[in-house]
Amino acid sequence: MKTKLVISAVLTMLMLSGCSKGTELIDDIQNTTETSAAENADETEYTFGGKTETAVTESETEHAETETPEAKSPAASISWKTFDYGSLNSDEDAGWRPGGNYFIKDSIFCADYGIFPDKGDDFLPSYQLRLYDITENKLLETIDIPEGFGPCEVISEISGGIFCKYVTYRSVYDENSGSFNEDYSVITVRSDLSYDIVGGYNDADSALEVCGHNILERDLDITDTDSGSVLVAGREAASDDDFSGTRQTYCFPVDGNRFVYRTLGYERLPGFGIYDFSAGQATDIPNTNDLIPLGVHGSRIYSVKTAWDGYGTELYTTDTETLETEFFMDCPITVEANDYVEYAIPESGDFIAMKYQPEDGGSPAVLYSIDPDTKGYVSENIPEDFKYYSLTRSGDAVLINSPGSETLLVAEINVKGEN
């Protein structure tokens, strides 16, 4: 079965000013990387796509670097396609350019556009939300954002047959207080692509549908939107000098009744856990303090070892029933200082996508697809024009952002060599 990896060419910066969902207690993790090497390791053989190769696995206490593969399995492959959504815009769109909000769901790509003519400080830019079908190669809908409002946030994982909600805002000067207040509007786009625009914004507008429930990241906690009860509680810091505070964030579902949450603290990663709706209980998973959860495949949560300043190359698995965490594999690269590594797992869990960008600008960036069952992998160089852009997880696809471009790069991955 083929799975498509979609790489988007739009701005990397999400414009989130005025839309904070809670107090930030941790600096943004930068996609730099670190790796560890071991002196001793065991060699085992694995079969991927009909070809047997040698992988290096962990010994009892240590594991070693592996080298980038010289050959790829012919039965498991990555092929590249592009979707030029800019070519679908009309001649009247001269001067419009992609903004900073986007996502893809199934084959529909959503992006905002803005026009910023040079007409003085009093001239406000205009914005639109546009939806494209990358399979049918057509523009599906253009939605004008209310005059004076600018982009804020796209919310895609919501309930009730809604495709997405697009939050916009503007700053309004209050003569009485002498300060600016934020005024919001929300564009709700339904699954049939009909939409409405409503003024105002509250927490419920950013609720996510998870396992048949509506949940919300509010302040430090994850709460049930309907009842208001706290599902996973964070901890408030007692003072500016107290760094024990934590904030809880939603990650992804485990199954129809459970989801993974992640705990964040000031310059630290306290770990992750599982919330069970049937038991009404949040369980912190032990020995995950330096791991970032990536996704679920079968009965295992996959995570990557990291530090406060970036991702590493060591992958781990956590059994969703026993909550035991084990080393899975060291990724097939040798990372030098200032090299760049990042990961994404689609909702299907069919593969682990890893992008490796060497610091050497003359070297190609490489996309790896790792089989979560066998540890086998296939790799391809990312086309030069997209080499510096970042992976992000969105629905059943993985996006790479590119500033100012109007092209999606689509990687079709034949994970297990199936037709």
PDB file of C-alpha atoms in Angstrom, residues 86-340:
ATOM      1  CA  GLY A  86       0.168  28.904  -7.477  1.00  0.00           C
ATOM      2  CA  SER A  87      -0.600  28.064 -11.115  1.00  0.00           C
ATOM      3  CA  LEU A  88      -4.283  27.615 -10.191  1.00  0.00           C
ATOM      4  CA  ASN A  89      -4.652  31.203  -9.034  1.00  0.00           C
ATOM      5  CA  SER A  90      -6.048  33.791 -11.454  1.00  0.00           C
ATOM      6  CA  ASP A  91      -4.242  36.626 -13.196  1.00  0.00           C
ATOM      7  CA  GLU A  92      -5.936  38.973 -10.738  1.00  0.00           C
ATOM      8  CA  ASP A  93      -3.846  37.433  -7.945  1.00  0.00           C
ATOM      9  CA  ALA A  94      -0.740  39.419  -8.850  1.00  0.00           C
ATOM     10  CA  GLY A  95       0.774  40.697  -5.646  1.00  0.00           C
ATOM     11  CA  TRP A  96      -0.779  37.991  -3.467  1.00  0.00           C
ATOM     12  CA  ARG A  97       1.590  35.621  -1.708  1.00  0.00           C
ATOM     13  CA  PRO A  98       1.222  32.679   0.707  1.00  0.00           C
ATOM     14  CA  GLY A  99       0.960  33.519   4.386  1.00  0.00           C
ATOM     15  CA  GLY A 100       2.023  31.462   7.367  1.00  0.00           C
ATOM     16  CA  ASN A 101      -0.924  29.158   8.063  1.00  0.00           C
ATOM     17  CA  TYR A 102      -1.595  25.923   6.215  1.00  0.00           C
ATOM     18  CA  PHE A 103      -2.413  22.249   6.643  1.00  0.00           C
ATOM     19  CA  ILE A 104      -3.498  19.296   4.554  1.00  0.00           C
ATOM     20  CA  LYS A 105      -6.296  16.823   5.230  1.00  0.00           C
ATOM     21  CA  ASP A 106      -6.720  13.899   2.859  1.00  0.00           C
ATOM     22  CA  SER A 107      -6.086  15.548  -0.524  1.00  0.00           C
ATOM     23  CA  ILE A 108      -7.260  19.057   0.408  1.00  0.00           C
ATOM     24  CA  PHE A 109      -4.594  21.669   1.040  1.00  0.00           C
ATOM     25  CA  CYS A 110      -5.502  24.817   2.969  1.00  0.00           C
ATOM     26  CA  ALA A 111      -3.356  27.982   2.845  1.00  0.00           C
ATOM     27  CA  ASP A 112      -3.884  31.650   3.612  1.00  0.00           C
ATOM     28  CA  TYR A 113      -2.840  34.441   1.259  1.00  0.00           C
ATOM     29  CA  GLY A 114      -2.088  38.087   1.855  1.00  0.00           C
ATOM     30  CA  ILE A 115      -1.478  41.171  -0.265  1.00  0.00           C
ATOM     31  CA  PHE A 116       0.726  43.907   1.131  1.00  0.00           C
ATOM     32  CA  PRO A 117       0.790  46.849  -1.306  1.00  0.00           C
ATOM     33  CA  ASP A 118       3.095  49.739  -0.483  1.00  0.00           C
ATOM     34  CA  LYS A 119       0.521  52.466   0.087  1.00  0.00           C
ATOM     35  CA  GLY A 120       1.599  53.949   3.400  1.00  0.00           C
ATOM     36  CA  ASP A 121       1.117  53.066   7.036  1.00  0.00           C
ATOM     37  CA  ASP A 122      -2.655  53.573   6.967  1.00  0.00           C
ATOM     38  CA  PHE A 123      -3.279  50.938   4.308  1.00  0.00           C
ATOM     39  CA  LEU A 124      -4.264  47.581   5.785  1.00  0.00           C
ATOM     40  CA  PRO A 125      -3.295  44.347   3.995  1.00  0.00           C
ATOM     41  CA  SER A 126      -5.995  41.998   2.723  1.00  0.00           C
ATOM     42  CA  TYR A 127      -6.155  38.257   3.432  1.00  0.00           C
ATOM     43  CA  GLN A 128      -7.872  35.200   2.038  1.00  0.00           C
ATOM     44  CA  LEU A 129      -8.144  31.525   2.915  1.00  0.00           C
ATOM     45  CA  ARG A 130      -7.827  29.205  -0.091  1.00  0.00           C
ATOM     46  CA  LEU A 131      -8.470  25.476  -0.379  1.00  0.00           C
ATOM     47  CA  TYR A 132      -7.021  23.263  -3.108  1.00  0.00           C
ATOM     48  CA  ASP A 133      -7.485  19.626  -4.124  1.00  0.00           C
ATOM     49  CA  ILE A 134      -4.011  18.288  -4.883  1.00  0.00           C
ATOM     50  CA  THR A 135      -5.417  15.110  -6.494  1.00  0.00           C
ATOM     51  CA  GLU A 136      -7.855  16.872  -8.821  1.00  0.00           C
ATOM     52  CA  ASN A 137      -5.415  19.777  -9.330  1.00  0.00           C
ATOM     53  CA  LYS A 138      -7.925  22.574  -8.763  1.00  0.00           C
ATOM     54  CA  LEU A 139      -8.802  25.505  -6.531  1.00  0.00           C
ATOM     55  CA  LEU A 140     -11.871  24.516  -4.514  1.00  0.00           C
ATOM     56  CA  GLU A 141     -12.763  27.627  -2.529  1.00  0.00           C
ATOM     57  CA  THR A 142     -11.609  31.179  -1.813  1.00  0.00           C
ATOM     58  CA  ILE A 143     -12.761  32.782   1.434  1.00  0.00           C
ATOM     59  CA  ASP A 144     -12.279  36.495   2.109  1.00  0.00           C
ATOM     60  CA  ILE A 145     -11.154  37.322   5.635  1.00  0.00           C
ATOM     61  CA  PRO A 146     -13.073  40.264   7.196  1.00  0.00           C
ATOM     62  CA  GLU A 147     -11.520  43.634   6.387  1.00  0.00           C
ATOM     63  CA  GLY A 148      -8.931  44.740   8.903  1.00  0.00           C
ATOM     64  CA  PHE A 149      -8.426  41.249  10.351  1.00  0.00           C
ATOM     65  CA  GLY A 150      -5.193  39.286   9.958  1.00  0.00           C
ATOM     66  CA  PRO A 151      -4.184  35.614  10.237  1.00  0.00           C
ATOM     67  CA  CYS A 152      -3.884  34.051  13.659  1.00  0.00           C
ATOM     68  CA  GLU A 153      -4.288  30.274  13.678  1.00  0.00           C
ATOM     69  CA  VAL A 154      -5.702  27.308  11.752  1.00  0.00           C
ATOM     70  CA  ILE A 155      -7.340  24.636  13.938  1.00  0.00           C
ATOM     71  CA  SER A 156      -7.872  21.376  12.051  1.00  0.00           C
ATOM     72  CA  GLU A 157      -8.553  18.551  14.542  1.00  0.00           C
ATOM     73  CA  ILE A 158     -12.076  19.461  15.602  1.00  0.00           C
ATOM     74  CA  SER A 159     -15.449  17.761  15.824  1.00  0.00           C
ATOM     75  CA  GLY A 160     -18.888  17.913  14.240  1.00  0.00           C
ATOM     76  CA  GLY A 161     -18.100  17.503  10.549  1.00  0.00           C
ATOM     77  CA  ILE A 162     -15.896  20.602  10.481  1.00  0.00           C
ATOM     78  CA  PHE A 163     -12.934  20.717   8.107  1.00  0.00           C
ATOM     79  CA  CYS A 164     -11.146  23.467  10.013  1.00  0.00           C
ATOM     80  CA  LYS A 165     -11.536  26.696  11.954  1.00  0.00           C
ATOM     81  CA  TYR A 166      -9.500  29.722  11.003  1.00  0.00           C
ATOM     82  CA  VAL A 167      -9.022  32.306  13.735  1.00  0.00           C
ATOM     83  CA  THR A 168      -8.267  35.896  12.702  1.00  0.00           C
ATOM     84  CA  TYR A 169      -7.612  38.983  14.808  1.00  0.00           C
ATOM     85  CA  ARG A 170      -7.012  42.727  14.761  1.00  0.00           C
ATOM     86  CA  SER A 171      -5.722  45.231  17.280  1.00  0.00           C
ATOM     87  CA  VAL A 172      -8.231  47.884  18.351  1.00  0.00           C
ATOM     88  CA  TYR A 173      -7.097  51.026  20.151  1.00  0.00           C
ATOM     89  CA  ASP A 174      -8.981  51.813  23.376  1.00  0.00           C
ATOM     90  CA  GLU A 175      -8.928  55.567  23.979  1.00  0.00           C
ATOM     91  CA  ASN A 176      -9.990  55.150  27.606  1.00  0.00           C
ATOM     92  CA  SER A 177      -7.119  52.862  28.577  1.00  0.00           C
ATOM     93  CA  GLY A 178      -4.645  54.124  26.004  1.00  0.00           C
ATOM     94  CA  SER A 179      -3.824  50.560  24.974  1.00  0.00           C
ATOM     95  CA  PHE A 180      -4.681  48.113  22.200  1.00  0.00           C
ATOM     96  CA  ASN A 181      -7.173  45.269  22.658  1.00  0.00           C
ATOM     97  CA  GLU A 182      -7.446  42.161  20.493  1.00  0.00           C
ATOM     98  CA  ASP A 183     -10.633  41.594  18.498  1.00  0.00           C
ATOM     99  CA  TYR A 184     -11.197  38.146  16.976  1.00  0.00           C
ATOM    100  CA  SER A 185     -13.302  36.476  14.308  1.00  0.00           C
ATOM    101  CA  VAL A 186     -13.610  32.770  13.494  1.00  0.00           C
ATOM    102  CA  ILE A 187     -14.154  31.262  10.041  1.00  0.00           C
ATOM    103  CA  THR A 188     -15.669  27.778  10.338  1.00  0.00           C
ATOM    104  CA  VAL A 189     -15.188  25.630   7.225  1.00  0.00           C
ATOM    105  CA  ARG A 190     -17.337  22.493   7.142  1.00  0.00           C
ATOM    106  CA  SER A 191     -16.508  19.171   5.521  1.00  0.00           C
ATOM    107  CA  ASP A 192     -18.599  20.117   2.452  1.00  0.00           C
ATOM    108  CA  LEU A 193     -16.495  23.338   2.314  1.00  0.00           C
ATOM    109  CA  SER A 194     -19.434  25.598   3.157  1.00  0.00           C
ATOM    110  CA  TYR A 195     -18.442  28.175   5.753  1.00  0.00           C
ATOM    111  CA  ASP A 196     -19.548  30.978   8.058  1.00  0.00           C
ATOM    112  CA  ILE A 197     -17.734  33.854   9.753  1.00  0.00           C
ATOM    113  CA  VAL A 198     -18.572  34.775  13.355  1.00  0.00           C
ATOM    114  CA  GLY A 199     -17.146  37.590  15.459  1.00  0.00           C
ATOM    115  CA  GLY A 200     -15.579  36.814  18.817  1.00  0.00           C
ATOM    116  CA  TYR A 201     -13.477  33.895  20.006  1.00  0.00           C
ATOM    117  CA  ASN A 202     -13.414  31.738  23.109  1.00  0.00           C
ATOM    118  CA  ASP A 203     -11.665  28.618  24.344  1.00  0.00           C
ATOM    119  CA  ALA A 204     -14.318  26.288  22.914  1.00  0.00           C
ATOM    120  CA  ASP A 205     -13.393  27.436  19.401  1.00  0.00           C
ATOM    121  CA  SER A 206     -10.031  25.689  19.727  1.00  0.00           C
ATOM    122  CA  ALA A 207     -11.386  22.424  21.190  1.00  0.00           C
ATOM    123  CA  LEU A 208     -10.152  19.190  19.596  1.00  0.00           C
ATOM    124  CA  GLU A 209     -12.194  16.032  19.021  1.00  0.00           C
ATOM    125  CA  VAL A 210     -10.238  13.184  20.596  1.00  0.00           C
ATOM    126  CA  CYS A 211     -11.656   9.674  21.096  1.00  0.00           C
ATOM    127  CA  GLY A 212     -15.207  10.985  20.799  1.00  0.00           C
ATOM    128  CA  HIS A 213     -14.627  13.732  23.381  1.00  0.00           C
ATOM    129  CA  ASN A 214     -13.925  17.440  23.020  1.00  0.00           C
ATOM    130  CA  ILE A 215     -10.773  18.450  24.858  1.00  0.00           C
ATOM    131  CA  LEU A 216      -8.876  21.694  25.282  1.00  0.00           C
ATOM    132  CA  GLU A 217      -5.409  22.801  26.310  1.00  0.00           C
ATOM    133  CA  ARG A 218      -6.295  25.514  28.815  1.00  0.00           C
ATOM    134  CA  ASP A 219      -3.565  27.283  30.759  1.00  0.00           C
ATOM    135  CA  LEU A 220      -1.502  24.476  32.316  1.00  0.00           C
ATOM    136  CA  ASP A 221      -4.059  21.668  31.990  1.00  0.00           C
ATOM    137  CA  ILE A 222      -5.837  19.501  29.441  1.00  0.00           C
ATOM    138  CA  THR A 223      -9.561  19.786  30.153  1.00  0.00           C
ATOM    139  CA  ASP A 224     -12.855  18.322  28.959  1.00  0.00           C
ATOM    140  CA  THR A 225     -14.517  21.133  26.998  1.00  0.00           C
ATOM    141  CA  ASP A 226     -18.080  19.980  27.698  1.00  0.00           C
ATOM    142  CA  SER A 227     -17.828  19.366  31.452  1.00  0.00           C
ATOM    143  CA  GLY A 228     -14.927  21.690  32.246  1.00  0.00           C
ATOM    144  CA  SER A 229     -13.237  18.961  34.298  1.00  0.00           C
ATOM    145  CA  VAL A 230      -9.444  18.667  34.303  1.00  0.00           C
ATOM    146  CA  LEU A 231      -8.204  15.531  32.531  1.00  0.00           C
ATOM    147  CA  VAL A 232      -4.446  16.016  32.874  1.00  0.00           C
ATOM    148  CA  ALA A 233      -3.313  18.575  35.423  1.00  0.00           C
ATOM    149  CA  GLY A 234      -0.242  20.737  35.102  1.00  0.00           C
ATOM    150  CA  ARG A 235       1.532  22.466  37.981  1.00  0.00           C
ATOM    151  CA  GLU A 236       1.741  26.201  38.554  1.00  0.00           C
ATOM    152  CA  ALA A 237       5.097  27.689  39.458  1.00  0.00           C
ATOM    153  CA  ALA A 238       5.063  29.330  42.898  1.00  0.00           C
ATOM    154  CA  SER A 239       7.388  32.179  41.898  1.00  0.00           C
ATOM    155  CA  ASP A 240       9.687  33.441  39.178  1.00  0.00           C
ATOM    156  CA  ASP A 241      12.504  31.485  40.779  1.00  0.00           C
ATOM    157  CA  ASP A 242      10.491  28.255  40.921  1.00  0.00           C
ATOM    158  CA  PHE A 243      11.139  26.098  37.846  1.00  0.00           C
ATOM    159  CA  SER A 244       8.995  23.140  38.929  1.00  0.00           C
ATOM    160  CA  GLY A 245       5.925  24.310  36.980  1.00  0.00           C
ATOM    161  CA  THR A 246       4.626  22.114  34.139  1.00  0.00           C
ATOM    162  CA  ARG A 247       2.172  22.433  31.272  1.00  0.00           C
ATOM    163  CA  GLN A 248       0.295  19.566  29.600  1.00  0.00           C
ATOM    164  CA  THR A 249      -0.169  19.306  25.836  1.00  0.00           C
ATOM    165  CA  TYR A 250      -2.132  16.881  23.657  1.00  0.00           C
ATOM    166  CA  CYS A 251      -0.100  14.759  21.212  1.00  0.00           C
ATOM    167  CA  PHE A 252      -2.127  12.073  19.374  1.00  0.00           C
ATOM    168  CA  PRO A 253      -4.634   9.252  20.006  1.00  0.00           C
ATOM    169  CA  VAL A 254      -3.496   5.753  20.988  1.00  0.00           C
ATOM    170  CA  ASP A 255      -6.809   4.104  20.089  1.00  0.00           C
ATOM    171  CA  GLY A 256     -10.520   4.925  20.322  1.00  0.00           C
ATOM    172  CA  ASN A 257     -10.341   5.470  24.080  1.00  0.00           C
ATOM    173  CA  ARG A 258      -6.866   6.783  24.934  1.00  0.00           C
ATOM    174  CA  PHE A 259      -4.515   9.570  23.923  1.00  0.00           C
ATOM    175  CA  VAL A 260      -0.896  10.527  24.520  1.00  0.00           C
ATOM    176  CA  TYR A 261      -0.118  13.762  26.338  1.00  0.00           C
ATOM    177  CA  ARG A 262       3.224  15.429  26.836  1.00  0.00           C
ATOM    178  CA  THR A 263       4.470  17.322  29.879  1.00  0.00           C
ATOM    179  CA  LEU A 264       6.594  20.439  29.373  1.00  0.00           C
ATOM    180  CA  GLY A 265       8.583  22.417  31.923  1.00  0.00           C
ATOM    181  CA  TYR A 266      10.991  25.316  31.942  1.00  0.00           C
ATOM    182  CA  GLU A 267      13.939  24.209  29.753  1.00  0.00           C
ATOM    183  CA  ARG A 268      13.170  20.561  30.478  1.00  0.00           C
ATOM    184  CA  LEU A 269      11.066  17.673  29.178  1.00  0.00           C
ATOM    185  CA  PRO A 270       9.439  15.859  32.103  1.00  0.00           C
ATOM    186  CA  GLY A 271       8.103  13.105  29.850  1.00  0.00           C
ATOM    187  CA  PHE A 272       4.807  11.871  28.440  1.00  0.00           C
ATOM    188  CA  GLY A 273       1.839   9.752  29.474  1.00  0.00           C
ATOM    189  CA  ILE A 274      -1.498   8.215  28.453  1.00  0.00           C
ATOM    190  CA  TYR A 275      -4.977   9.421  29.362  1.00  0.00           C
ATOM    191  CA  ASP A 276      -7.717   6.743  29.459  1.00  0.00           C
ATOM    192  CA  PHE A 277     -11.293   8.056  29.091  1.00  0.00           C
ATOM    193  CA  SER A 278     -12.896   4.796  30.276  1.00  0.00           C
ATOM    194  CA  ALA A 279     -10.900   4.838  33.521  1.00  0.00           C
ATOM    195  CA  GLY A 280     -10.908   8.625  33.817  1.00  0.00           C
ATOM    196  CA  GLN A 281      -7.204   8.444  34.597  1.00  0.00           C
ATOM    197  CA  ALA A 282      -3.957  10.029  33.408  1.00  0.00           C
ATOM    198  CA  THR A 283      -0.869   7.844  33.789  1.00  0.00           C
ATOM    199  CA  ASP A 284       2.623   9.284  33.470  1.00  0.00           C
ATOM    200  CA  ILE A 285       4.914   6.813  31.696  1.00  0.00           C
ATOM    201  CA  PRO A 286       8.146   6.228  33.629  1.00  0.00           C
ATOM    202  CA  ASN A 287      11.613   6.625  32.099  1.00  0.00           C
ATOM    203  CA  THR A 288      10.495   9.043  29.374  1.00  0.00           C
ATOM    204  CA  ASN A 289      11.999  12.265  30.716  1.00  0.00           C
ATOM    205  CA  ASP A 290      14.280  12.791  27.716  1.00  0.00           C
ATOM    206  CA  LEU A 291      11.939  11.391  25.038  1.00  0.00           C
ATOM    207  CA  ILE A 292       9.611  13.192  22.630  1.00  0.00           C
ATOM    208  CA  PRO A 293       6.628  11.087  21.421  1.00  0.00           C
ATOM    209  CA  LEU A 294       6.276  10.926  17.636  1.00  0.00           C
ATOM    210  CA  GLY A 295       3.325   8.643  16.946  1.00  0.00           C
ATOM    211  CA  VAL A 296       1.713   5.230  17.363  1.00  0.00           C
ATOM    212  CA  HIS A 297       2.072   2.028  15.361  1.00  0.00           C
ATOM    213  CA  GLY A 298       0.196  -1.041  16.536  1.00  0.00           C
ATOM    214  CA  SER A 299       0.502  -1.261  20.318  1.00  0.00           C
ATOM    215  CA  ARG A 300       3.671   0.849  20.517  1.00  0.00           C
ATOM    216  CA  ILE A 301       4.349   4.541  20.975  1.00  0.00           C
ATOM    217  CA  TYR A 302       7.464   5.641  19.103  1.00  0.00           C
ATOM    218  CA  SER A 303       9.627   8.406  20.563  1.00  0.00           C
ATOM    219  CA  VAL A 304      13.015  10.010  19.965  1.00  0.00           C
ATOM    220  CA  LYS A 305      15.690  10.742  22.546  1.00  0.00           C
ATOM    221  CA  THR A 306      16.432  14.398  22.787  1.00  0.00           C
ATOM    222  CA  ALA A 307      17.734  17.254  24.872  1.00  0.00           C
ATOM    223  CA  TRP A 308      16.394  20.741  25.444  1.00  0.00           C
ATOM    224  CA  ASP A 309      18.145  21.994  22.309  1.00  0.00           C
ATOM    225  CA  GLY A 310      17.097  19.446  19.670  1.00  0.00           C
ATOM    226  CA  TYR A 311      16.383  15.937  18.423  1.00  0.00           C
ATOM    227  CA  GLY A 312      18.746  12.996  18.599  1.00  0.00           C
ATOM    228  CA  THR A 313      18.960   9.837  16.497  1.00  0.00           C
ATOM    229  CA  GLU A 314      17.938   7.170  19.036  1.00  0.00           C
ATOM    230  CA  LEU A 315      14.376   5.851  18.671  1.00  0.00           C
ATOM    231  CA  TYR A 316      12.474   4.134  21.496  1.00  0.00           C
ATOM    232  CA  THR A 317       9.184   2.277  21.804  1.00  0.00           C
ATOM    233  CA  THR A 318       6.725   2.200  24.686  1.00  0.00           C
ATOM    234  CA  ASP A 319       4.228  -0.646  25.055  1.00  0.00           C
ATOM    235  CA  THR A 320       0.786   0.928  25.447  1.00  0.00           C
ATOM    236  CA  GLU A 321      -0.344  -1.825  27.834  1.00  0.00           C
ATOM    237  CA  THR A 322       2.668  -2.489  30.062  1.00  0.00           C
ATOM    238  CA  LEU A 323       4.071   1.074  29.716  1.00  0.00           C
ATOM    239  CA  GLU A 324       7.563  -0.385  29.419  1.00  0.00           C
ATOM    240  CA  THR A 325       9.964   1.646  27.278  1.00  0.00           C
ATOM    241  CA  GLU A 326      12.763   0.020  25.276  1.00  0.00           C
ATOM    242  CA  PHE A 327      15.454   1.135  22.854  1.00  0.00           C
ATOM    243  CA  PHE A 328      14.309   0.514  19.275  1.00  0.00           C
ATOM    244  CA  MET A 329      17.132   1.586  16.956  1.00  0.00           C
ATOM    245  CA  ASP A 330      19.763   4.187  16.225  1.00  0.00           C
ATOM    246  CA  CYS A 331      18.933   5.928  12.957  1.00  0.00           C
ATOM    247  CA  PRO A 332      21.158   5.143   9.946  1.00  0.00           C
ATOM    248  CA  ILE A 333      23.147   8.394   9.971  1.00  0.00           C
ATOM    249  CA  THR A 334      26.289   9.784  11.515  1.00  0.00           C
ATOM    250  CA  VAL A 335      25.464  13.237  12.853  1.00  0.00           C
ATOM    251  CA  GLU A 336      28.077  15.947  13.157  1.00  0.00           C
ATOM    252  CA  ALA A 337      27.814  19.181  15.128  1.00  0.00           C
ATOM    253  CA  ASN A 338      25.117  21.538  13.778  1.00  0.00           C
ATOM    254  CA  ASP A 339      23.586  18.914  11.498  1.00  0.00           C
ATOM    255  CA  TYR A 340      19.781  18.969  11.479  1.00  0.00           C
TER     256      TYR A 340
END
